[in-house]
Structure formats: structure tokens, C-alpha cells
mmCIF file of C-alpha atoms in Angstrom:
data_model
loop_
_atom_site.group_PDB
_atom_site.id
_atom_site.type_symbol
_atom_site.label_atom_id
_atom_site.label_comp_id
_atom_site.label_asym_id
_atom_site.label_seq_id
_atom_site.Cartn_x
_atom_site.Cartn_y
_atom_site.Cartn_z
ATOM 1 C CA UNK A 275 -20.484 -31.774 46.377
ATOM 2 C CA UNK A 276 -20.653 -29.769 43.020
ATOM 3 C CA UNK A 277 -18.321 -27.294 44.029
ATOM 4 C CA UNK A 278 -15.451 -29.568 44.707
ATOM 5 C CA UNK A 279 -15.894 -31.462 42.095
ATOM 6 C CA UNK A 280 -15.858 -28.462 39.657
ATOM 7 C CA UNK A 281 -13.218 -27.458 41.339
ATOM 8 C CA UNK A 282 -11.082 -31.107 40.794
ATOM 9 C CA UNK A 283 -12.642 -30.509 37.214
ATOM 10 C CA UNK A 284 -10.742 -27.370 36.795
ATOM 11 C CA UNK A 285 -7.763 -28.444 38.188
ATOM 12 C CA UNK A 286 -7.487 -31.308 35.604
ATOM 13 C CA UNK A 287 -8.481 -29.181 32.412
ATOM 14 C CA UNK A 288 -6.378 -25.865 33.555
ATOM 15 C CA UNK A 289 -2.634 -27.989 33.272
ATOM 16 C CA UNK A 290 -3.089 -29.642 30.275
ATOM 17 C CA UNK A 291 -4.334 -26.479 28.238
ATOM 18 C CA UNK A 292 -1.361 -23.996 30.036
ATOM 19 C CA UNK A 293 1.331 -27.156 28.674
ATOM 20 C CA UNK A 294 -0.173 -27.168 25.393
ATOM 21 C CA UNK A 295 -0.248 -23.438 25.317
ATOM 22 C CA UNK A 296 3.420 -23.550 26.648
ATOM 23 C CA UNK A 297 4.391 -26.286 24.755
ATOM 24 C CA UNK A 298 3.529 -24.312 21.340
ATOM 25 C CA UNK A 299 5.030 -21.099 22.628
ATOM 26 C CA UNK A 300 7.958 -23.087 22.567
ATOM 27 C CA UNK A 301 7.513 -24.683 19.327
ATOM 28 C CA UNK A 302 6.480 -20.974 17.762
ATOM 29 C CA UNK A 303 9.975 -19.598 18.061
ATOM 30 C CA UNK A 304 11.768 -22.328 15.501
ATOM 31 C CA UNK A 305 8.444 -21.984 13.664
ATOM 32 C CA UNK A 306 8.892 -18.095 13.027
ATOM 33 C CA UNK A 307 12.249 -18.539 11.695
ATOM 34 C CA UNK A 308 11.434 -20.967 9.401
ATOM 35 C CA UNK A 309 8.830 -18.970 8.419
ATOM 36 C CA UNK A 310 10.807 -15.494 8.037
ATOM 37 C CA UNK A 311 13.782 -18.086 6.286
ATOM 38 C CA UNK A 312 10.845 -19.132 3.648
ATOM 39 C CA UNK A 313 9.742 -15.672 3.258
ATOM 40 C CA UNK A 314 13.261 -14.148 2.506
ATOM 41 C CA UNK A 315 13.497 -16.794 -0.656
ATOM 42 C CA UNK A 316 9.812 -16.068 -1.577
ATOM 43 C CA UNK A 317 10.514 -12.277 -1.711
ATOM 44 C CA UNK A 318 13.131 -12.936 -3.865
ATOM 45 C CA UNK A 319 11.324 -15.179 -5.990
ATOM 46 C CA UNK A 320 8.499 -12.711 -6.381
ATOM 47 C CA UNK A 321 11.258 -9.824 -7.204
ATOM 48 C CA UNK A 322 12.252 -12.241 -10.151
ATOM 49 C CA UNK A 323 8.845 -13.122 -11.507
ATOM 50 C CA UNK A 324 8.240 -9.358 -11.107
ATOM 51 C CA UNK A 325 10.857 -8.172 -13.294
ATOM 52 C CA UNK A 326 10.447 -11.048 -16.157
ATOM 53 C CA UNK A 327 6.799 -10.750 -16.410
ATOM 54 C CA UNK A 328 5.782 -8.716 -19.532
ATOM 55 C CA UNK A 329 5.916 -7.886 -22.851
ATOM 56 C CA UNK A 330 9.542 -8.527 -22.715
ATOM 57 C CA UNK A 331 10.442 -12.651 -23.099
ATOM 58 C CA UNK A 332 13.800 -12.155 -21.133
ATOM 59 C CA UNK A 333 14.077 -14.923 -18.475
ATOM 60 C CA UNK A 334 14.733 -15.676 -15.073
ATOM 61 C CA UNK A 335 18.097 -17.176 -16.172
ATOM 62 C CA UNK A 336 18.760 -14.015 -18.473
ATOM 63 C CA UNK A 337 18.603 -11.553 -15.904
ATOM 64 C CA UNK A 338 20.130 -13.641 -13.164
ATOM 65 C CA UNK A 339 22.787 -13.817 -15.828
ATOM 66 C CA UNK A 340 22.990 -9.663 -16.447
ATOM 67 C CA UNK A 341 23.174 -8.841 -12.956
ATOM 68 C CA UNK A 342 26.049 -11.057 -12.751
ATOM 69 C CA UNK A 343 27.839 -9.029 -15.126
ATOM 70 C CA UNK A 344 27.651 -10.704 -18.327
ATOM 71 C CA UNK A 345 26.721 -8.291 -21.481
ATOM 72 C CA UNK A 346 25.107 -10.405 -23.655
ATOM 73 C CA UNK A 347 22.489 -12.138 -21.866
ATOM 74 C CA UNK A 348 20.239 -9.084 -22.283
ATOM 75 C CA UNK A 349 19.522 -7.215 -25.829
ATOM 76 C CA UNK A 350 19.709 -3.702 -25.088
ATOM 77 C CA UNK A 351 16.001 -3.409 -25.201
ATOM 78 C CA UNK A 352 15.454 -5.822 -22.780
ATOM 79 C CA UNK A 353 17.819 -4.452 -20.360
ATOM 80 C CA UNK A 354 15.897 -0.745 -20.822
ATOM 81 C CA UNK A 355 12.763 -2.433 -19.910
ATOM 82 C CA UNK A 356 13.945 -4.782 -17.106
ATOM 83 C CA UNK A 357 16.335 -2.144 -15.400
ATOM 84 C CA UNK A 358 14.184 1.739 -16.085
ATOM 85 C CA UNK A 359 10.854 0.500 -16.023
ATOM 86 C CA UNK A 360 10.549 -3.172 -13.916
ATOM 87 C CA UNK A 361 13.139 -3.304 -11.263
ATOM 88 C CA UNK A 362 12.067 0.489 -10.404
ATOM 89 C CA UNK A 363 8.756 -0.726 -10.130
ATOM 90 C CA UNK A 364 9.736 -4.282 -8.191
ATOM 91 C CA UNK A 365 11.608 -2.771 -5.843
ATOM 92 C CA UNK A 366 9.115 0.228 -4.545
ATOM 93 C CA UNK A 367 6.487 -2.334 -4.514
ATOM 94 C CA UNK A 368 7.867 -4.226 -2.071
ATOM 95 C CA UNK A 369 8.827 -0.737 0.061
ATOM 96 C CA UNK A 370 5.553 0.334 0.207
ATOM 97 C CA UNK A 371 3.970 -3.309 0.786
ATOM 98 C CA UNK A 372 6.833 -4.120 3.665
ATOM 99 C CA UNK A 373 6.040 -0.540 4.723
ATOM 100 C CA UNK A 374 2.089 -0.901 4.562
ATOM 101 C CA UNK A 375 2.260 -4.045 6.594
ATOM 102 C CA UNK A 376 4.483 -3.279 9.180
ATOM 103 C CA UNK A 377 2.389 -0.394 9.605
ATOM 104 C CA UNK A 378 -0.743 -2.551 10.423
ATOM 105 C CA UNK A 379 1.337 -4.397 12.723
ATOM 106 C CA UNK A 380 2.561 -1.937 14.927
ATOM 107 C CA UNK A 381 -0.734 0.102 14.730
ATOM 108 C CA UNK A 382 -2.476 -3.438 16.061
ATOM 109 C CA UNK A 383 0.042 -3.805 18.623
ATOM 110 C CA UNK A 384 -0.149 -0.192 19.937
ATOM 111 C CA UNK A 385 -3.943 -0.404 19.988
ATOM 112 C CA UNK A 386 -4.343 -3.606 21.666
ATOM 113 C CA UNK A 387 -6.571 -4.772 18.927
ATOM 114 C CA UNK A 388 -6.855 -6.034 15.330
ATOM 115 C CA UNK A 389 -9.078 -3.975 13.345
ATOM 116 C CA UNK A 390 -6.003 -1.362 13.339
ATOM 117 C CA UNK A 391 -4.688 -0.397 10.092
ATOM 118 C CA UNK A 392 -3.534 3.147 8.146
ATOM 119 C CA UNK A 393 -6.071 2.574 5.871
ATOM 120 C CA UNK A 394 -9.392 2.043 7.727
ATOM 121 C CA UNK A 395 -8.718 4.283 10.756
ATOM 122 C CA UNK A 396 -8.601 7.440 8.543
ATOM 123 C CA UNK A 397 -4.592 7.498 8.405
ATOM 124 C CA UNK A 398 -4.417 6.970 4.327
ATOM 125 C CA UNK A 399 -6.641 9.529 3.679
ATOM 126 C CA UNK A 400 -4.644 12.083 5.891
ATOM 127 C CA UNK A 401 -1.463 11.266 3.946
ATOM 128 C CA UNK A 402 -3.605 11.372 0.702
ATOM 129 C CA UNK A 403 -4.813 14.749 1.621
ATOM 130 C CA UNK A 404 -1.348 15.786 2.060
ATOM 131 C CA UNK A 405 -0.097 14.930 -0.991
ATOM 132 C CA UNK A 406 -3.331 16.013 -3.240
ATOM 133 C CA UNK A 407 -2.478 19.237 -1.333
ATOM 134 C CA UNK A 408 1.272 19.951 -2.551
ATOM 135 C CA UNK A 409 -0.159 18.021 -6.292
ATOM 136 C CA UNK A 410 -2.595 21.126 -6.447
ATOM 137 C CA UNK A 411 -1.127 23.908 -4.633
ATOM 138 C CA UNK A 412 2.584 23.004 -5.581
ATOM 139 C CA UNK A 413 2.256 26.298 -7.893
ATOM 140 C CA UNK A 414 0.818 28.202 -5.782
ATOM 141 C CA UNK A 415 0.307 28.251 -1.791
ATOM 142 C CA UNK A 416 2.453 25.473 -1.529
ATOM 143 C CA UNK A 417 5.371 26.764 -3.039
ATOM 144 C CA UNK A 418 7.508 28.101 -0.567
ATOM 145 C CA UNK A 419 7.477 24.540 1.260
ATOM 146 C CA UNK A 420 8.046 22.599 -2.310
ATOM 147 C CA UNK A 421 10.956 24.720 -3.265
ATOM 148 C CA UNK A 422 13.363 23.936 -0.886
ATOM 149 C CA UNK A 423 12.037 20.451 -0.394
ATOM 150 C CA UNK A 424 12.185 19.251 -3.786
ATOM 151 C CA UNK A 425 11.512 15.841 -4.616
ATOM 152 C CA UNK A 426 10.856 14.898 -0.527
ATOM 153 C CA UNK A 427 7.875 17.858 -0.940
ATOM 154 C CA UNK A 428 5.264 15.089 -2.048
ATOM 155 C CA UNK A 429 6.457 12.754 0.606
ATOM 156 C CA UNK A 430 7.073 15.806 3.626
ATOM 157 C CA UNK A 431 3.783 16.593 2.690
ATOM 158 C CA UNK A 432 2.001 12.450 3.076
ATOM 159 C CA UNK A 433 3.846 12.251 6.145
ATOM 160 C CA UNK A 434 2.390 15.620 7.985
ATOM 161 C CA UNK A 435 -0.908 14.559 6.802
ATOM 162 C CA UNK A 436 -0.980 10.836 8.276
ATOM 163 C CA UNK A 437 0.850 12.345 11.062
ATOM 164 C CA UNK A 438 -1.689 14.827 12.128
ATOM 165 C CA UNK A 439 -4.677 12.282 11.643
ATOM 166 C CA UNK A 440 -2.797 9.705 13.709
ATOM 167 C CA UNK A 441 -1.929 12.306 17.163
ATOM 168 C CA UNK A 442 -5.588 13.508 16.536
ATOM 169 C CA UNK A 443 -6.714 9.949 16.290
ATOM 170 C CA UNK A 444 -4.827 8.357 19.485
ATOM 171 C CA UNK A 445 -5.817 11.760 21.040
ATOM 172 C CA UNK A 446 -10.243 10.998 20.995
ATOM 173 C CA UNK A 447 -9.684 7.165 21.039
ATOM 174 C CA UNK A 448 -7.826 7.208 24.518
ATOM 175 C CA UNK A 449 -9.090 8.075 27.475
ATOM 176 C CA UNK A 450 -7.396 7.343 31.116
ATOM 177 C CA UNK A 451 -4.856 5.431 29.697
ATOM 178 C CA UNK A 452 -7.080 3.197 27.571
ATOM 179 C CA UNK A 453 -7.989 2.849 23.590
ATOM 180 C CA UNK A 454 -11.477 2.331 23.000
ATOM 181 C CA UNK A 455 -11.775 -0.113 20.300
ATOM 182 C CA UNK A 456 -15.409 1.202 19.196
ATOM 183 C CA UNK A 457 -14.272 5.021 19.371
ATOM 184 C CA UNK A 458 -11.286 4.248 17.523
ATOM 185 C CA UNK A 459 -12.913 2.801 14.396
ATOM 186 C CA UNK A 460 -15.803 5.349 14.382
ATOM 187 C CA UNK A 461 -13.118 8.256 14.636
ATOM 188 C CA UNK A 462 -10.904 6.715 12.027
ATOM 189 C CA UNK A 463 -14.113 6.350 9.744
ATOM 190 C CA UNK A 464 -15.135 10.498 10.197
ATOM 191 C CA UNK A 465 -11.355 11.788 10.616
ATOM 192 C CA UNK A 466 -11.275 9.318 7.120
ATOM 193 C CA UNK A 467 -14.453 11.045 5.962
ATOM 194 C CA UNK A 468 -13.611 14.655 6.747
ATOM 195 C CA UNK A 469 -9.746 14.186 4.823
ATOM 196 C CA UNK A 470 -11.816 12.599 1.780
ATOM 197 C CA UNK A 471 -13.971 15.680 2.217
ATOM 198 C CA UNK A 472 -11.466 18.216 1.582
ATOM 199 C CA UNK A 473 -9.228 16.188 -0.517
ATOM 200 C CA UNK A 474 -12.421 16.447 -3.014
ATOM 201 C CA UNK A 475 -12.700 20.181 -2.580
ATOM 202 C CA UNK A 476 -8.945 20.257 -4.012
ATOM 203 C CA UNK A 477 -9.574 17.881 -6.800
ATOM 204 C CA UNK A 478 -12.109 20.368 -7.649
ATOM 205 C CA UNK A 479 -9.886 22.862 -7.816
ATOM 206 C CA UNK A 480 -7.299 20.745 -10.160
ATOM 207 C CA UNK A 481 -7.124 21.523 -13.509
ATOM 208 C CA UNK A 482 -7.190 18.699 -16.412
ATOM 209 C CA UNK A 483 -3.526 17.309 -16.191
ATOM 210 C CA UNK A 484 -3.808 17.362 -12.473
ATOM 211 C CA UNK A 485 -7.162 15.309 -12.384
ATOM 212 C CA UNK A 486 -6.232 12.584 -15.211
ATOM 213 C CA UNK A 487 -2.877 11.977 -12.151
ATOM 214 C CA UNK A 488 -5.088 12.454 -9.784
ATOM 215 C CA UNK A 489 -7.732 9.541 -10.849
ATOM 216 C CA UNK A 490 -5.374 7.250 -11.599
ATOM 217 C CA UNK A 491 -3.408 7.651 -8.546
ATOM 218 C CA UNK A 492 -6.530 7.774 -5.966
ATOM 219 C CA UNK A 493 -6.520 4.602 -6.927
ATOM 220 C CA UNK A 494 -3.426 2.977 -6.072
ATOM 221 C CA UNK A 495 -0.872 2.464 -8.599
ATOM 222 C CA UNK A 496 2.931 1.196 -9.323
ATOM 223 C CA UNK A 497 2.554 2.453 -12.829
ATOM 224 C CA UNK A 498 5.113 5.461 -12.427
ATOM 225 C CA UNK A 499 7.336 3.812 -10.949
ATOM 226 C CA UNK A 500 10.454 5.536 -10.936
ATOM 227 C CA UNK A 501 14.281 5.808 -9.657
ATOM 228 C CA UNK A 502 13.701 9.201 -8.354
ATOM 229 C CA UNK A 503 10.866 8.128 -6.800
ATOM 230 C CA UNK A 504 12.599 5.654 -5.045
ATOM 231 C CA UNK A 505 15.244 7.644 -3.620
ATOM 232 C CA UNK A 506 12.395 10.098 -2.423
ATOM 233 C CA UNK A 507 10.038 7.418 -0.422
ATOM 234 C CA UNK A 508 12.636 4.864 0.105
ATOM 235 C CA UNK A 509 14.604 6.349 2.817
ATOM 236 C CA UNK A 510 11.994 7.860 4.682
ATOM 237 C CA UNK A 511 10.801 4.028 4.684
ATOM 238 C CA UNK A 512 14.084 2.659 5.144
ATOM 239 C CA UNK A 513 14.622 5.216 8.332
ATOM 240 C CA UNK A 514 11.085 4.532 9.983
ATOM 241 C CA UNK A 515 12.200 0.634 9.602
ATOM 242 C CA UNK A 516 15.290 0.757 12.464
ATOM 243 C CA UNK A 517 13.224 2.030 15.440
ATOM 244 C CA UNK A 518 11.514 -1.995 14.477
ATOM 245 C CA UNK A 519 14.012 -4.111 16.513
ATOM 246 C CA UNK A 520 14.057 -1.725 19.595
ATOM 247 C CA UNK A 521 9.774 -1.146 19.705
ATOM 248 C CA UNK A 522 9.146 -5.525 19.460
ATOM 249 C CA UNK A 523 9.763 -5.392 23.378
ATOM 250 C CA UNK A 524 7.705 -2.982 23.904
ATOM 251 C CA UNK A 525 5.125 -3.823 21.732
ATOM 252 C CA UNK A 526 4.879 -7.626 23.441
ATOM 253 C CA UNK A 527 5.096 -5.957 27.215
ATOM 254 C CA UNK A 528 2.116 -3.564 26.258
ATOM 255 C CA UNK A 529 -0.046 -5.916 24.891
ATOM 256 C CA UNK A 530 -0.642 -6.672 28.977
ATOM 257 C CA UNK A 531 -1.562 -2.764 28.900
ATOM 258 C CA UNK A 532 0.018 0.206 29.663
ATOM 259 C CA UNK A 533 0.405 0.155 33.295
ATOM 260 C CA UNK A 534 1.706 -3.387 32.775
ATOM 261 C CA UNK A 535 4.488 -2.655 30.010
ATOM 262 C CA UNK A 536 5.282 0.392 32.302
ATOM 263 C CA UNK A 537 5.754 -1.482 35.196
ATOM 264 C CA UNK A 538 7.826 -4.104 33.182
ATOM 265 C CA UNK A 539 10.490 -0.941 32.411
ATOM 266 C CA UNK A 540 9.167 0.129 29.069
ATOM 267 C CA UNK A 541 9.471 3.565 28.931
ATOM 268 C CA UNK A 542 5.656 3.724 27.482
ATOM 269 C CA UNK A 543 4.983 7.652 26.251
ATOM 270 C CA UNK A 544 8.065 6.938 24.163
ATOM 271 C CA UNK A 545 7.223 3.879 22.709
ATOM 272 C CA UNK A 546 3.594 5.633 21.657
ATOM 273 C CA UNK A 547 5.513 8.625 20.255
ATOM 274 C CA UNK A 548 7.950 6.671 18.183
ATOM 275 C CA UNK A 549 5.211 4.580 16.729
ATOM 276 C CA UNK A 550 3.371 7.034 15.530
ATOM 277 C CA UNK A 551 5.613 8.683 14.003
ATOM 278 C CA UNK A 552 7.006 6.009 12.051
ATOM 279 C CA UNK A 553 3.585 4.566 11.164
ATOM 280 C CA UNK A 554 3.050 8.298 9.813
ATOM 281 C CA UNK A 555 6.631 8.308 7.928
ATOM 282 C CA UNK A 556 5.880 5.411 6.526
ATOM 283 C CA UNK A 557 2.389 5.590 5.274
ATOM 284 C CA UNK A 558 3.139 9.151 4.121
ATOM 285 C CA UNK A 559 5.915 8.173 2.106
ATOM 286 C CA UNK A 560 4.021 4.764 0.971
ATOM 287 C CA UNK A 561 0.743 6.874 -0.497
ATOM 288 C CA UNK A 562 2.719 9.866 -1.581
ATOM 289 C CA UNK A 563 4.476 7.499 -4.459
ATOM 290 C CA UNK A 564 1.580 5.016 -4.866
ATOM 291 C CA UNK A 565 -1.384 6.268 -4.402
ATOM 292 C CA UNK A 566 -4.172 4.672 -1.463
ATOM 293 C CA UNK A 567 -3.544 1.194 -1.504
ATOM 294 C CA UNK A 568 -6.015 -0.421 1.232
ATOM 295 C CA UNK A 569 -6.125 -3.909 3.317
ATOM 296 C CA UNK A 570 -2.430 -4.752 3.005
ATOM 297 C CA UNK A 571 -1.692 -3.747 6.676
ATOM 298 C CA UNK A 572 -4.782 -5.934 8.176
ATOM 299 C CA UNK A 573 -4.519 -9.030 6.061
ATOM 300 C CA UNK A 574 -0.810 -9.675 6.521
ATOM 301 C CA UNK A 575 -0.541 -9.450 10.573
ATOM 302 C CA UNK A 576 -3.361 -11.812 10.841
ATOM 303 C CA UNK A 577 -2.142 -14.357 8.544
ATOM 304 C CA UNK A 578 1.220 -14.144 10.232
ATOM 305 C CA UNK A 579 -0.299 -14.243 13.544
ATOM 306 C CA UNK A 580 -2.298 -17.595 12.604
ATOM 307 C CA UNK A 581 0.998 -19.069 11.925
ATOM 308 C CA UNK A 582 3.828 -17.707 13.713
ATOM 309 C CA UNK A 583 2.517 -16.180 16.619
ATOM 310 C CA UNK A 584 2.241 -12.708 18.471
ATOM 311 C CA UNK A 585 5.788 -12.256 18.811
ATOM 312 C CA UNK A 586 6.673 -8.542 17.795
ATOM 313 C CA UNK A 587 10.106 -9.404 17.525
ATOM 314 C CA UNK A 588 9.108 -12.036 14.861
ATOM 315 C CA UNK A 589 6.376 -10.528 14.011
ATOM 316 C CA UNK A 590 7.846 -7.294 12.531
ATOM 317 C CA UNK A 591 10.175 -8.567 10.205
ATOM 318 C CA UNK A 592 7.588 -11.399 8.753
ATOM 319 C CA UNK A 593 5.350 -8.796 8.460
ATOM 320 C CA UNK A 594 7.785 -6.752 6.430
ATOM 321 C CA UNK A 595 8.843 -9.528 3.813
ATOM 322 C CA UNK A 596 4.708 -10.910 3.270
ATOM 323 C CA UNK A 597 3.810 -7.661 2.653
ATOM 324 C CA UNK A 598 6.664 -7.078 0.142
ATOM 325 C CA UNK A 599 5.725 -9.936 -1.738
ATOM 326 C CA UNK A 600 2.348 -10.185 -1.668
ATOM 327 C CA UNK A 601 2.156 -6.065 -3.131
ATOM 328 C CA UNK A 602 4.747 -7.132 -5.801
ATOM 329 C CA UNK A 603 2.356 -10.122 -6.825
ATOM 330 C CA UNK A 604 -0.975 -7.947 -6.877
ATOM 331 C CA UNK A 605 1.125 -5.433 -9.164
ATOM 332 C CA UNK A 606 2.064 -8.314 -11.487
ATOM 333 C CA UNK A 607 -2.105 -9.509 -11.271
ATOM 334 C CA UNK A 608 -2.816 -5.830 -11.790
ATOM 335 C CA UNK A 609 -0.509 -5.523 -14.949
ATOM 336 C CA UNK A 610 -1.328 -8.905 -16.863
ATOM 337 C CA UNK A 611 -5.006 -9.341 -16.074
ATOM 338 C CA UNK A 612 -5.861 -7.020 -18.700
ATOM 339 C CA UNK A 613 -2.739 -6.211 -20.659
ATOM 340 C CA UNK A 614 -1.989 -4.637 -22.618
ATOM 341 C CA UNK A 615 -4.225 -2.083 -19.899
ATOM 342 C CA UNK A 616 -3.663 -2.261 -16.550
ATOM 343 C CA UNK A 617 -5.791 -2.198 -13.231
ATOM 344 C CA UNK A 618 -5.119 -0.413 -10.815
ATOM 345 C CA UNK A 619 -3.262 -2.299 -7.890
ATOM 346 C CA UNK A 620 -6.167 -0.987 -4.937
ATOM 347 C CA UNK A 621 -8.367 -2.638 -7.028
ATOM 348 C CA UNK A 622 -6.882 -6.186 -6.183
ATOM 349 C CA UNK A 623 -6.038 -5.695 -2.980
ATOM 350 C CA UNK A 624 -9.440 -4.380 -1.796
ATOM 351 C CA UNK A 625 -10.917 -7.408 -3.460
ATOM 352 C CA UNK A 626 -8.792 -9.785 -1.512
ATOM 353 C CA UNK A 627 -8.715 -7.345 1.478
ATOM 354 C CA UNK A 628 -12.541 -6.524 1.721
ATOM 355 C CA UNK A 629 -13.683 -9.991 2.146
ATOM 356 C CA UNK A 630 -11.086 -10.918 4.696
ATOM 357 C CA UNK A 631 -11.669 -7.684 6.744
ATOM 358 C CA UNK A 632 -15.439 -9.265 7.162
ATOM 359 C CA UNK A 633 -14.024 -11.964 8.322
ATOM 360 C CA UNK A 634 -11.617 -10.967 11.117
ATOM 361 C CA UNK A 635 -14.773 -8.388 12.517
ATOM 362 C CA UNK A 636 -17.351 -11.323 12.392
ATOM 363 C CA UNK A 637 -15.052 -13.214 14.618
ATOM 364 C CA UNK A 638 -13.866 -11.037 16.836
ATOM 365 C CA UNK A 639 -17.257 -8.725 17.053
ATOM 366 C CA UNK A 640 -18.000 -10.874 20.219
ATOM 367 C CA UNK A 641 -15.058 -10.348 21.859
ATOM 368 C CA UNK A 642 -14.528 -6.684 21.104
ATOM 369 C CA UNK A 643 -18.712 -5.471 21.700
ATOM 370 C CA UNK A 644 -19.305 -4.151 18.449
#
């Protein structure tokens, strides 16, 4: 008599919870567009606190006003400040925080789990041996592949870095087909540890100038923010950004697993090979300019998850716009909280980052047997 009436048990409690569950897949869709409508107007709000925040009293209005085209809403001080020095700045921090996000994203979707991210798998600190490597040997080993590189050397440089950690990453943490979760995070931590390693054996080698840019930007940093800059991460960024609307499929169909997605006529070995390269591009090109900046790329895909859903193809672009923002408000935090000095921007996103990275592995350390 138990078993049937287990059974009946089941039957009534299964239905209702696959309707809810349907029910809100449904309501998730109109959700994530409202959500990726709200985040378009905050990224432009936080571009226009960004740029009117600081010494300079020019307003919201003011600016509005001078990138409409009139001449005298702006002294010319004001527009030298807001136009070579904040906009510069606004605008890369919201590449590299779009890029740094939608790098977690993809790198938690290719995985299969959510303690994926460039920074704490080891992938940072291959791009930031990279570029310590062309900063110190630029003069001297380095030089034939600076020369004709020019200002893409730093970036070329970040990107073969993070790219080699990543293949060598993927390479021990799957086996048969499958990612081990547990081999994947103690990888990332001594591929992390060895690239730290010899990163310090070339800051060694530095001389003065080279280690006062080299402290600062270890860090994380917007502080040099630059035009040139810019055009030297930005389309590197901007590139690794198109393969996004053509890997969201893929992405959803292999979070049932490989054989599944392959089976479902994802073309799977491609899908792998595009991702990491562009998590590579972009993470190269993101640390190259900035400096390591840590926890962006696991604490936006989990909010976003929470409240949109796991929908890649929704997913990608939210991820983008949060992480935008949310860099371009830690740079403003970084730049006020102790003006006229400045902190360094890792330094408030590990703060925030740290505490909610605790969080996510005490609730999923259950589920995932660590």
C-alpha cells in the first residue's frame, strides 16, 4: 500500500512543479527583455555619471548639451577633461567590464558549471604574464614581435597568454568528453600559480619605471585611460563580441552535455574552439589595457541568472551591458573614495567579488562534491 500511494503522491506533486517551472520559462522571456531594455538606459546613465563625476562641475545637461553640438555649454577646460581624460576612460571601462563578463558567461556555459571565470581558473594571470612579458622584454627579446605589431603588441601578447592557459586548461580538466569541476578549479589555481610565478621572475628583472607601471597596473586600473588605447583593445573586444549571437544555441543545447548538444546538430569541437578563443581575445585585450581586474565575470552571470534565466541568447547580451556598468561605477567608487588619490579599481571589485564568490561555492559545494 505505500508504494502506490507514493506513487499517486508523485503523480500529484510532479505536474504542478513542471507547470510552474513551464509557466516561468514562459514568463522569463518578456522578463529578459525588460531586463536587457532597463540595462541599455542604465549603461547609459552610468556613462553620464561617469564622465561628470570629478573635479570638473560640468553637468549632465552640459555635456548632453556639447555632444549635441552646441559650443558654449562647455569652457574649454571642461571639454579637455570630459572628452581626453573621462569619456576615454568611460568608454574602455565598460569594454573591458562587458568583455570581463561575457567572458564568465560563456566560460560557465562551456564548463557546465558556475565557479568558471578568467580570473580564478588561472586565465588572467596567463594574459598578465603576457603582457608583463612584452612590458619587460619590449627592448629586448621581444622586439622583433613589438615592432611590427605596434600598439596591438601589448594586447597580441595578453591574448597568446590567456590563450595558451585556456587550451592547456580545457586540455587536464576534460577527460572522455567530460569537465571535471574539481580538476578544473585546482588546475586553474596552479596553471594561476605557475603564470604568477614567472610573471614575478620578470618583475624582477624590471627596472624602476617599469615596476612603479607595473604595481600600479597588477592591480587593476582605468587610470591611463587612453584613445590609443582604445583603438588597440577595443576591436579585438568588439571582434570576439559577434561569434555571441551564433554560440547562445549552442551554449543552451550543451548545457544537456556534449553528446546531447551534438546530437541536437551543434557542431560541438567548433563551438569549444570558438569559445576559447574569444574568451582568450577578450581577456587578453581586457588585462593588457587594465591591468587584473578579478570577480566581474562570476558575479554578473549569477545575478543575471537569478533574474532572467539561463537563456544564452539573453543571457549574453545582459551579461555584456551589467558588466559595463557595474566596472564604470567601481571606477567612479575607485576615483572619489579617496580623491584627490585614487584606488585601484581590483581593489573594489575583489571586495564586492570575494564575498559573493563564498557565497555561490557554499551553495553549490553540495551539489558539485567539493
Amino acid at each position: 500500500m505505500a508504494l502506490p500511494q507514493a506513487m499517486t503522491e508523485r503523480r500529484r506533486r510532479f505536474p504542478l512543479a513542471e507547470m510552474r517551472d513551464i509557466r516561468q520559462a514562459g514568463d522569463r522571456t518578456r522578463l529578459a527583455l525588460l531586463a536587457i531594455a532597463l540595462l541599455v538606459a542604465g549603461s547609459i546613465f552610468s556613462m553620464l555619471v561617469s564622465v561628470t563625476t570629478g573635479a570638473s562641475d560640468a553637468s549632465i545637461v552640459d555635456v548632453i548639451a556639447n555632444i549635441a553640438g552646441s559650443e558654449t555649454a562647455l569652457s574649454a577646460r571642461d571639454r579637455i577633461i570630459i572628452f581626453d581624460i573621462r569619456l576615454p576612460r568611460t568608454i574602455l571601462g565598460f569594454l573591458i567590464g562587458a568583455s570581463l563578463a561575457v567572458s564568465g558567461t560563456v566560460m560557465q556555459g562551456l564548463f557546465r558549471n558556475p565557479l568558471a571565470d578568467p580570473g580564478l581558473v588561472g586565465v588572467s594571470s596567463g594574459a598578465s604574464f603576457g603582457a608583463v612579458a612584452m612590458i619587460v622584454l619590449g627592448g629586448g627579446l621581444a622586439a622583433p614581435f613589438e615592432a611590427p605589431l605596434g600598439i596591438y603588441a601589448l594586447p597580441a601578447a595578453a591574448f597568446g597568454g590567456g590563450l595558451a592557459t585556456t587550451l592547456l586548461l580545457y586540455r587536464i580538466a576534460t577527460r572522455h568528453g567530460q569537465t571535471s569541476v574539481a580538476t578544473m578549479l585546482l588546475a586553474g589555481i596552479a596553471l594561476g600559480a605557475l603564470a604568477l610565478a614567472l610573471t614575478g621572475l620578470l618583475i624582477y628583472m624590471a627596472n624602476d619605471q617599469q615596476l612603479r607601471d607595473l604595481t600600479f597596473w597588477s592591480m587593476g586600473s582605468l587610470a591611463g585611460a587612453t584613445w590609443t588605447k582604445i583603438a588597440a583593445a577595443g576591436p579585438i573586444v568588439l571582434l570576439s563580441f559577434t561569434a555571441l549571437p551564433f554560440m547562445a544555441r549552442g551554449l543552451n543545447a550543451i548545457t544537456l552535455g556534449e553528446a546531447a548538444a551534438f546530437h541536437m546538430g551543434v557542431p560541438v569541437q567548433r563551438l569549444k574552439n570558438v569559445a576559447i578563443v574569444g574568451v582568450a581575445a577578450a581577456t587578453g585585450a581586457s588585462v593588457a589595457v587594465s591591468g587584473g581586474i578579478g570577480f566581474v565575470g562570476i558575479v554578473v552571470p549569477h545575478i543575471l541568472r537569478m533574474a532572467i534565466g539561463p537563456d544564452h541568447r539573453f543571457l549574453l547580451p545582459a551579461a555584456a551591458l551589467l558588466g559595463g556598468s557595474l566596472l564604470i561605477f567601481a571606477d567612479v567608487l575607485a576615483r572619489t573614495l579617496v580623491a584627490p588619490a585614487e584606488l585601484p579599481i581590483g581593489i573594489i571589485t575583489a571586495a564586492v567579488g570575494g564575498p559573493f564568490f563564498l557565497w555561490i561555492l557554499l551553495k553549490q559545494r553540495s551539489r558539485l562534491a567539493l
